[in-house]
mmCIF file of C-alpha atoms in Angstrom:
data_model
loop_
_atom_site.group_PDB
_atom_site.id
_atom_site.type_symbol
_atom_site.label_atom_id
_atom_site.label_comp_id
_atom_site.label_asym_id
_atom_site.label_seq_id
_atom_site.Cartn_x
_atom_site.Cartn_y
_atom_site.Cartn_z
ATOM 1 C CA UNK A 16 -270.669 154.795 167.977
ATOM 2 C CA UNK A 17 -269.652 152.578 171.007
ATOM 3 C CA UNK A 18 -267.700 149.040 170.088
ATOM 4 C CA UNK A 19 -270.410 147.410 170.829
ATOM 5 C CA UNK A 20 -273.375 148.279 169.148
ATOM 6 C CA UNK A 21 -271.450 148.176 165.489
ATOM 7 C CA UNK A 22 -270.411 144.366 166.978
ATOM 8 C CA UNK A 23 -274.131 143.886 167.350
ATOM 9 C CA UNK A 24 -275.164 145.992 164.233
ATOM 10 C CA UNK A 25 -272.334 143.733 161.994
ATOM 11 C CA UNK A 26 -273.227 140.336 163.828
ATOM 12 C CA UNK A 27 -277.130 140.951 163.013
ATOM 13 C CA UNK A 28 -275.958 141.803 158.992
ATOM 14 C CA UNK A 29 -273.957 139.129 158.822
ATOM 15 C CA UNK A 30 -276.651 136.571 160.129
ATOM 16 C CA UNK A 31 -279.546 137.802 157.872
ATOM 17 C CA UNK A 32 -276.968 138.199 154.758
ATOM 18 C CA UNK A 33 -276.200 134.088 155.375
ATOM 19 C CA UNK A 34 -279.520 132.896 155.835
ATOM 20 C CA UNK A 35 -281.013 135.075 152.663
ATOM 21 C CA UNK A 36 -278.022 133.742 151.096
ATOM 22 C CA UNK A 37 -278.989 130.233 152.079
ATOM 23 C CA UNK A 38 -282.570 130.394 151.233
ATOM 24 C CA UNK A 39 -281.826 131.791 147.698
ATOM 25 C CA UNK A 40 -279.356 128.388 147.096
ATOM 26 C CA UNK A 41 -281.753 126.488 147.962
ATOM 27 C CA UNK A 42 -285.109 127.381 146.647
ATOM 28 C CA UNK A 43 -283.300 128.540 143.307
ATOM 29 C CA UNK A 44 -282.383 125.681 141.146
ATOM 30 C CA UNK A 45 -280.386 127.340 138.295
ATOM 31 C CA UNK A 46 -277.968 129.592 140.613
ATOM 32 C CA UNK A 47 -275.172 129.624 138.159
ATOM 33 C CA UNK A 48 -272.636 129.784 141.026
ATOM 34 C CA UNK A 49 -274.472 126.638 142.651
ATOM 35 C CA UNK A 50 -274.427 124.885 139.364
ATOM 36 C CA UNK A 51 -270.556 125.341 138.206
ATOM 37 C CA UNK A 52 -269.958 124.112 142.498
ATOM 38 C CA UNK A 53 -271.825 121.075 141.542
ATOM 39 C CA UNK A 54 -270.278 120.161 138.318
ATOM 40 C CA UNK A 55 -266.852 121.045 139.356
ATOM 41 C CA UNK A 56 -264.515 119.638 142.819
ATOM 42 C CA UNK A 57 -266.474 120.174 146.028
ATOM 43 C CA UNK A 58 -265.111 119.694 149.061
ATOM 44 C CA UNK A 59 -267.244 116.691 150.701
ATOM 45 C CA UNK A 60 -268.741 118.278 154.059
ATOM 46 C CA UNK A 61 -266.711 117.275 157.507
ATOM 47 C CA UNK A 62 -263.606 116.013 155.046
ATOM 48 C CA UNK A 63 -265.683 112.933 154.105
ATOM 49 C CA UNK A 64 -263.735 110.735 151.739
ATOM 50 C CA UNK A 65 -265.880 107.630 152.339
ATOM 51 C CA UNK A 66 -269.427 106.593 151.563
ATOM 52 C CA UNK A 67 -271.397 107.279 154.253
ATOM 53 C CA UNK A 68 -272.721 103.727 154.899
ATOM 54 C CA UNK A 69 -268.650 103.203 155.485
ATOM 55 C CA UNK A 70 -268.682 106.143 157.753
ATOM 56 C CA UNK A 71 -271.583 104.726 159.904
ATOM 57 C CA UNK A 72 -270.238 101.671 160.419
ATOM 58 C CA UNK A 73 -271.005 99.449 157.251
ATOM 59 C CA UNK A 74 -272.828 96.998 159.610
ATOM 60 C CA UNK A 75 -276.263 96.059 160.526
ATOM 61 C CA UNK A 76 -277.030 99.622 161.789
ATOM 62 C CA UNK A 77 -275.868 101.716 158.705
ATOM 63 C CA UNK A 78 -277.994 99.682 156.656
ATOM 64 C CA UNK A 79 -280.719 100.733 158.952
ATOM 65 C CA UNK A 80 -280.082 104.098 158.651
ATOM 66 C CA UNK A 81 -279.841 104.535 155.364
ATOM 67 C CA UNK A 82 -283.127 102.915 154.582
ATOM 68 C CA UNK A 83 -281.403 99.658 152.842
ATOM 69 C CA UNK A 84 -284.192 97.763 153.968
ATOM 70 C CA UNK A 85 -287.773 99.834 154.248
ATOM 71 C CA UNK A 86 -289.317 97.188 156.630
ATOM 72 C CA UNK A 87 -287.057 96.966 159.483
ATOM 73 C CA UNK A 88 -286.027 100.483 158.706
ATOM 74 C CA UNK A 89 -289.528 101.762 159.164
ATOM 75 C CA UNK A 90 -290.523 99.358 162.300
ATOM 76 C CA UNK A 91 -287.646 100.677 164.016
ATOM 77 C CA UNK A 92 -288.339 104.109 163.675
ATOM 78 C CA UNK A 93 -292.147 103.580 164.086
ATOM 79 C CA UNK A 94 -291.185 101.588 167.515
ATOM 80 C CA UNK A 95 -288.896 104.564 168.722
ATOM 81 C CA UNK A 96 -292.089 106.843 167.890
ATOM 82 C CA UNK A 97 -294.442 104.697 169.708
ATOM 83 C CA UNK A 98 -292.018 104.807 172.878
ATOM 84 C CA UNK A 99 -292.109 108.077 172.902
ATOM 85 C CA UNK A 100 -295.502 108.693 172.658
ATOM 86 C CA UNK A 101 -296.040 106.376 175.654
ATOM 87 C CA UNK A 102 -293.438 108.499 177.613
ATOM 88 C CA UNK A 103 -294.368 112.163 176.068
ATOM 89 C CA UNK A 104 -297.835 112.226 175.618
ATOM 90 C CA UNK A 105 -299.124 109.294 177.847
ATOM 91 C CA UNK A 106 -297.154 110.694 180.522
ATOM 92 C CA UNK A 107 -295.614 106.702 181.228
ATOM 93 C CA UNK A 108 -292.383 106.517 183.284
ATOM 94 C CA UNK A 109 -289.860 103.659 182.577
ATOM 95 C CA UNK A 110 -290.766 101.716 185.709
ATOM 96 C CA UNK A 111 -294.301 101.778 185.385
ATOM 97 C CA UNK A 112 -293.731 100.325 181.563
ATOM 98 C CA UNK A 113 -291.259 97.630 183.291
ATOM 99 C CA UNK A 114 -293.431 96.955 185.985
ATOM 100 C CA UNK A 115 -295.996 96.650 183.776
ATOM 101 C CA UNK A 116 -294.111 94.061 181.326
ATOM 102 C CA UNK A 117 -293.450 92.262 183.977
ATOM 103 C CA UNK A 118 -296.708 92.131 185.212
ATOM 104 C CA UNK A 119 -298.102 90.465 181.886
ATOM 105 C CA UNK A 120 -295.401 88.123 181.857
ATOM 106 C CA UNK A 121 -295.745 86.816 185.044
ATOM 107 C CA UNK A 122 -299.789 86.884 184.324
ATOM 108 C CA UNK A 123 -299.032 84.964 180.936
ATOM 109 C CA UNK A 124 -296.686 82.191 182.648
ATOM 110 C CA UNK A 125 -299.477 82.045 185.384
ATOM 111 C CA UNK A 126 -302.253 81.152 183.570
ATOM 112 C CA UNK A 127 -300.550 78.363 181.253
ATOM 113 C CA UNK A 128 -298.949 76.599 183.916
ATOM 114 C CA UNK A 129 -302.315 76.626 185.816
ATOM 115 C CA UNK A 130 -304.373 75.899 182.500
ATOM 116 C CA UNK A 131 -301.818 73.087 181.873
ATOM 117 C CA UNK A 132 -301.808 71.067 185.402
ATOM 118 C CA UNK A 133 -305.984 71.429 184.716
ATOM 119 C CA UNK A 134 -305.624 70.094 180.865
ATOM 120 C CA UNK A 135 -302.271 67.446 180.868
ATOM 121 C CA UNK A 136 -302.141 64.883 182.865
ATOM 122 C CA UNK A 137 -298.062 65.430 183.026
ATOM 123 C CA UNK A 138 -296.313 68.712 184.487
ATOM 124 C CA UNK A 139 -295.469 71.376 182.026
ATOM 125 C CA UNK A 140 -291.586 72.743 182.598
ATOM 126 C CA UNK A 141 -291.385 76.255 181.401
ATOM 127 C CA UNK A 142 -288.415 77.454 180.001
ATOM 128 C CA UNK A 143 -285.892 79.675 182.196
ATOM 129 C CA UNK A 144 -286.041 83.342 180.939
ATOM 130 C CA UNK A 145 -282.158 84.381 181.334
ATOM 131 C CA UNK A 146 -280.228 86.963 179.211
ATOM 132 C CA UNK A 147 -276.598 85.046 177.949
ATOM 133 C CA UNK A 148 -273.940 87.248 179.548
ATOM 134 C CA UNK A 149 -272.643 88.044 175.914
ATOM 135 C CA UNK A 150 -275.127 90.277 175.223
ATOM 136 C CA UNK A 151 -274.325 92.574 178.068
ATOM 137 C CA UNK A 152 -270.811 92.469 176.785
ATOM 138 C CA UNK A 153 -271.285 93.323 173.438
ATOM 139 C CA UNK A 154 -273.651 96.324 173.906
ATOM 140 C CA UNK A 155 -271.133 97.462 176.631
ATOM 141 C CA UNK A 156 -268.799 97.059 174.067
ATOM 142 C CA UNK A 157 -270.698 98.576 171.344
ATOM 143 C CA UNK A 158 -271.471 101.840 173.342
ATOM 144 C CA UNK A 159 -267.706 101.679 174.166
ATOM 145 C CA UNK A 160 -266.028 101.771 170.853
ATOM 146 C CA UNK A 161 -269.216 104.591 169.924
ATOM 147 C CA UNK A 162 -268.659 107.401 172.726
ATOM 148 C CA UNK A 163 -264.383 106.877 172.057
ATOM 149 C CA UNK A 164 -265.140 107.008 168.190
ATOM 150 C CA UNK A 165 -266.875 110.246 169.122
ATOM 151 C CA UNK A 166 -264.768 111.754 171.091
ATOM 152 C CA UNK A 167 -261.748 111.347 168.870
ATOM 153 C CA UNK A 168 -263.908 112.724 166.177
ATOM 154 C CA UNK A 169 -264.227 115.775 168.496
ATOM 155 C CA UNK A 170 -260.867 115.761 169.426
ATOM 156 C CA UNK A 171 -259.474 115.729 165.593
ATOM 157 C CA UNK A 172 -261.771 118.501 164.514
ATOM 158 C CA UNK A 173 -260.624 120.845 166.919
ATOM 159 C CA UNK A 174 -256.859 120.551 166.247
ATOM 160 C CA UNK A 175 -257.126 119.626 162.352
ATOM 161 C CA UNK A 176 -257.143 123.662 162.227
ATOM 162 C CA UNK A 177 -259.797 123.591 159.795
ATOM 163 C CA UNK A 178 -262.152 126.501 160.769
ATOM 164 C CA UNK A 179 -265.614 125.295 158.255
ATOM 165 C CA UNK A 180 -265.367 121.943 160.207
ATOM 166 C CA UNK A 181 -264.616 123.634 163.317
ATOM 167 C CA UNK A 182 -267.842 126.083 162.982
ATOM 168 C CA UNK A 183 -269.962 123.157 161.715
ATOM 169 C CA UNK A 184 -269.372 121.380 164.655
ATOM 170 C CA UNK A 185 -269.235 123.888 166.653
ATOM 171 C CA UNK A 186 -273.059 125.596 165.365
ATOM 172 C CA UNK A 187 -274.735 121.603 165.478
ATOM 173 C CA UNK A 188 -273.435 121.343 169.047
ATOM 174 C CA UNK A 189 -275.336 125.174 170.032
ATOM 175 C CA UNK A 190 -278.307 124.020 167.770
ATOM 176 C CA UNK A 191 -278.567 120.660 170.352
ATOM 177 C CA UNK A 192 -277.996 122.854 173.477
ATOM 178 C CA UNK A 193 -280.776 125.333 172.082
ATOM 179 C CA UNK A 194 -283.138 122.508 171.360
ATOM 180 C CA UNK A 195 -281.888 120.378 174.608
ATOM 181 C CA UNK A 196 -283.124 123.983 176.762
ATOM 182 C CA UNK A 197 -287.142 123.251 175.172
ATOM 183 C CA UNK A 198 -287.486 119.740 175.171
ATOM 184 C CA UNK A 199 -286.763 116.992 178.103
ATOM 185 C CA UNK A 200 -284.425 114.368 177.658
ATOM 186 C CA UNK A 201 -286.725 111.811 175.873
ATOM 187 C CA UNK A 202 -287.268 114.189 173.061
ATOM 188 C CA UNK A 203 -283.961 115.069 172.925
ATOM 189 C CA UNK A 204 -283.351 110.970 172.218
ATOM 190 C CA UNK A 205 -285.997 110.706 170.214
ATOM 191 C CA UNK A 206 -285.476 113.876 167.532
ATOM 192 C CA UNK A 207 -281.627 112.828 167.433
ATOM 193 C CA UNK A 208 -283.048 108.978 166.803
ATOM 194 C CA UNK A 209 -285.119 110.735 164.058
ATOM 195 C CA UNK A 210 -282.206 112.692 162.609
ATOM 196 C CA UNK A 211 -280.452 110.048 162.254
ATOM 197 C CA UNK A 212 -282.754 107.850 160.717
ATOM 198 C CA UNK A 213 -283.437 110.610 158.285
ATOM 199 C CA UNK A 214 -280.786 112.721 157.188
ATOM 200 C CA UNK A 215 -277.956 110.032 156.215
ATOM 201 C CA UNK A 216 -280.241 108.780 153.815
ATOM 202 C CA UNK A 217 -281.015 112.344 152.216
ATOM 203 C CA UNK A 218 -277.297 113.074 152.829
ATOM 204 C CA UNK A 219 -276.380 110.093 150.771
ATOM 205 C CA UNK A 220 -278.905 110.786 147.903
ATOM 206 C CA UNK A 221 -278.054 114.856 147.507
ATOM 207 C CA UNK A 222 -274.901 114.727 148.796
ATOM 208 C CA UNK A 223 -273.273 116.981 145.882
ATOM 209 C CA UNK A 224 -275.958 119.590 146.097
ATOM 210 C CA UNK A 225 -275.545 119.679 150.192
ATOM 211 C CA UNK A 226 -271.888 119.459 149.980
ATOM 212 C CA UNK A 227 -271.854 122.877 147.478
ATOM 213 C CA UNK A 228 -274.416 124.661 149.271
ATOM 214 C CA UNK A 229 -272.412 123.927 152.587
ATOM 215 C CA UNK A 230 -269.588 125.268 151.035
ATOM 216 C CA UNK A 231 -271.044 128.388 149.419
ATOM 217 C CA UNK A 232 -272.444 129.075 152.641
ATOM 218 C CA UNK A 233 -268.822 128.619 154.653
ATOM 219 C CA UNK A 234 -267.178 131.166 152.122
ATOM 220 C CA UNK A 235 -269.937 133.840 153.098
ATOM 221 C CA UNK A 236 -269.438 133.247 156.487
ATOM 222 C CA UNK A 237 -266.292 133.324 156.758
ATOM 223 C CA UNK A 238 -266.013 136.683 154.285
ATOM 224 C CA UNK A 239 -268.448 138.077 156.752
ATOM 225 C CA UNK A 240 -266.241 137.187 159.848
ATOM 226 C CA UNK A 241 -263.152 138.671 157.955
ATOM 227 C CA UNK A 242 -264.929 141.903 157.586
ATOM 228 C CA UNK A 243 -266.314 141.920 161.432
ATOM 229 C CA UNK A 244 -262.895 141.409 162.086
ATOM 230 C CA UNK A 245 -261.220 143.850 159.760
ATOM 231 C CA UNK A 246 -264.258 146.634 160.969
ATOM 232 C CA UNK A 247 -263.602 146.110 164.557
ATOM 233 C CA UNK A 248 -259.671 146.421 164.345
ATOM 234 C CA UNK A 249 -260.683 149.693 162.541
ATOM 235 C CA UNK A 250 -262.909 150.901 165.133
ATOM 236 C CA UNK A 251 -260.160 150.211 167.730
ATOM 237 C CA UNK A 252 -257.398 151.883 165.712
ATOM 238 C CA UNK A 253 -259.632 155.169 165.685
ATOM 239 C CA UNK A 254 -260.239 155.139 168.719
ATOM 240 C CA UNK A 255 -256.856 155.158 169.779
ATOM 241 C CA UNK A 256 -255.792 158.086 167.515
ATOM 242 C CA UNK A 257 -258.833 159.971 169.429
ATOM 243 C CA UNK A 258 -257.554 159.302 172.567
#
């Protein structure tokens, strides 16, 4: 049998063995080998030694993330869903909804200085609209310190050596690429804005069950890689005695 068809024919095993695997730790609740992971030492997924509200930040935006207050919580994620209904479905483009705010602004200032010379005998001064320099600077700063945090996450995972982090990252970043190739750029934003608005917080409540299940699902992968491996070198050894 050529090389690669048992590649293909072990690959194809290997994926449906993980994901039946998966779906049997997950939709059974008294797997005995899930269980005894859970009581015992599990190894906290990407390394994690922190809470995760200290690993996003412990600020302002972690607490938004993980839901520590439901009101701004929800109107933030509600506001990032109306956005991107206006740009998905409404078919809006960023300029027309500038334009457009700065259409009704100008309209609003309009009409109360004119209603106010008709009304007041004195002349109204409207305030100046101006953005403190700052603010520039800190979200310049903010985005800074976040794409540098990022990339030195990056960076350490792929020369800590540790191959479960490694393939983690490795599989989200190919799940992103798979999703960026169906979906624009806006719904990219928005499903990452969702993510991660959303899983944190279940992260952070079932973190011992996701850790195990991560970790029971690692081991079979990486038994099923072994024997790939250990198949192919066979293969190869065979058919160099044939030759």
């Amino acid at each position: 049998m050529p090389e690669g068809k048992i590649s293909d024919n072990l690959v194809r095993s290997m994926v449906s063995s993980i994901v039946a695997d998966g779906a049997s730790k997950l939709t059974s609740g008294s797997s005995p080998e899930l269980e005894n992971s859970v009581k015992g030492k599990h190894n906290k997924l990407f390394g994690r030694e922190n809470p995760v509200h200290h690993i996003l930040g412990g600020g302002k935006s972690a607490d938004v993330m993980l839901w520590r207050n439901k009101t701004i919580s929800g109107s933030v994620l509600g506001s990032a869903t109306i956005i991107w209904l206006l740009f998905e479905w409404l078919n809006y483009h960023l300029l027309t909804l500038v334009c457009f705010a700065i259409v009704m602004l100008m309209l609003g200032q309009f009409l109360w200085v004119n209603a106010a010379e008709k009304f007041s005998s004195s002349p109204i001064k409207l305030p100046r609209l101006a953005i403190p320099d700052h603010v520039f600077v800190n979200i310049a700063k903010s985005l800074g310190g976040e794409v540098n945090r990022g990339l030195g996450f990056l960076q350490d995972i792929a020369c800590s050596g540790n191959m479960k982090q490694f393939l983690l990252v490795v599989g989200s970043l190919w799940a992103t690429a798979v999703v960026g190739s169906w979906c624009n750029f806006i719904t990219v934003i928005y499903i990452g804005f969702v993510c991660a608005h959303t899983l944190p917080v279940l992260y952070e409540r079932y973190d011992e069950a996701i850790d195990s299940f991560m970790e029971l699902l690692f081991e079979k992968l990486w038994t099923n890689f072994r024997t790939l491996d250990r198949k192919l070198a066979n293969h190869r050894s065979t058919g160099k005695k044939g030759e």
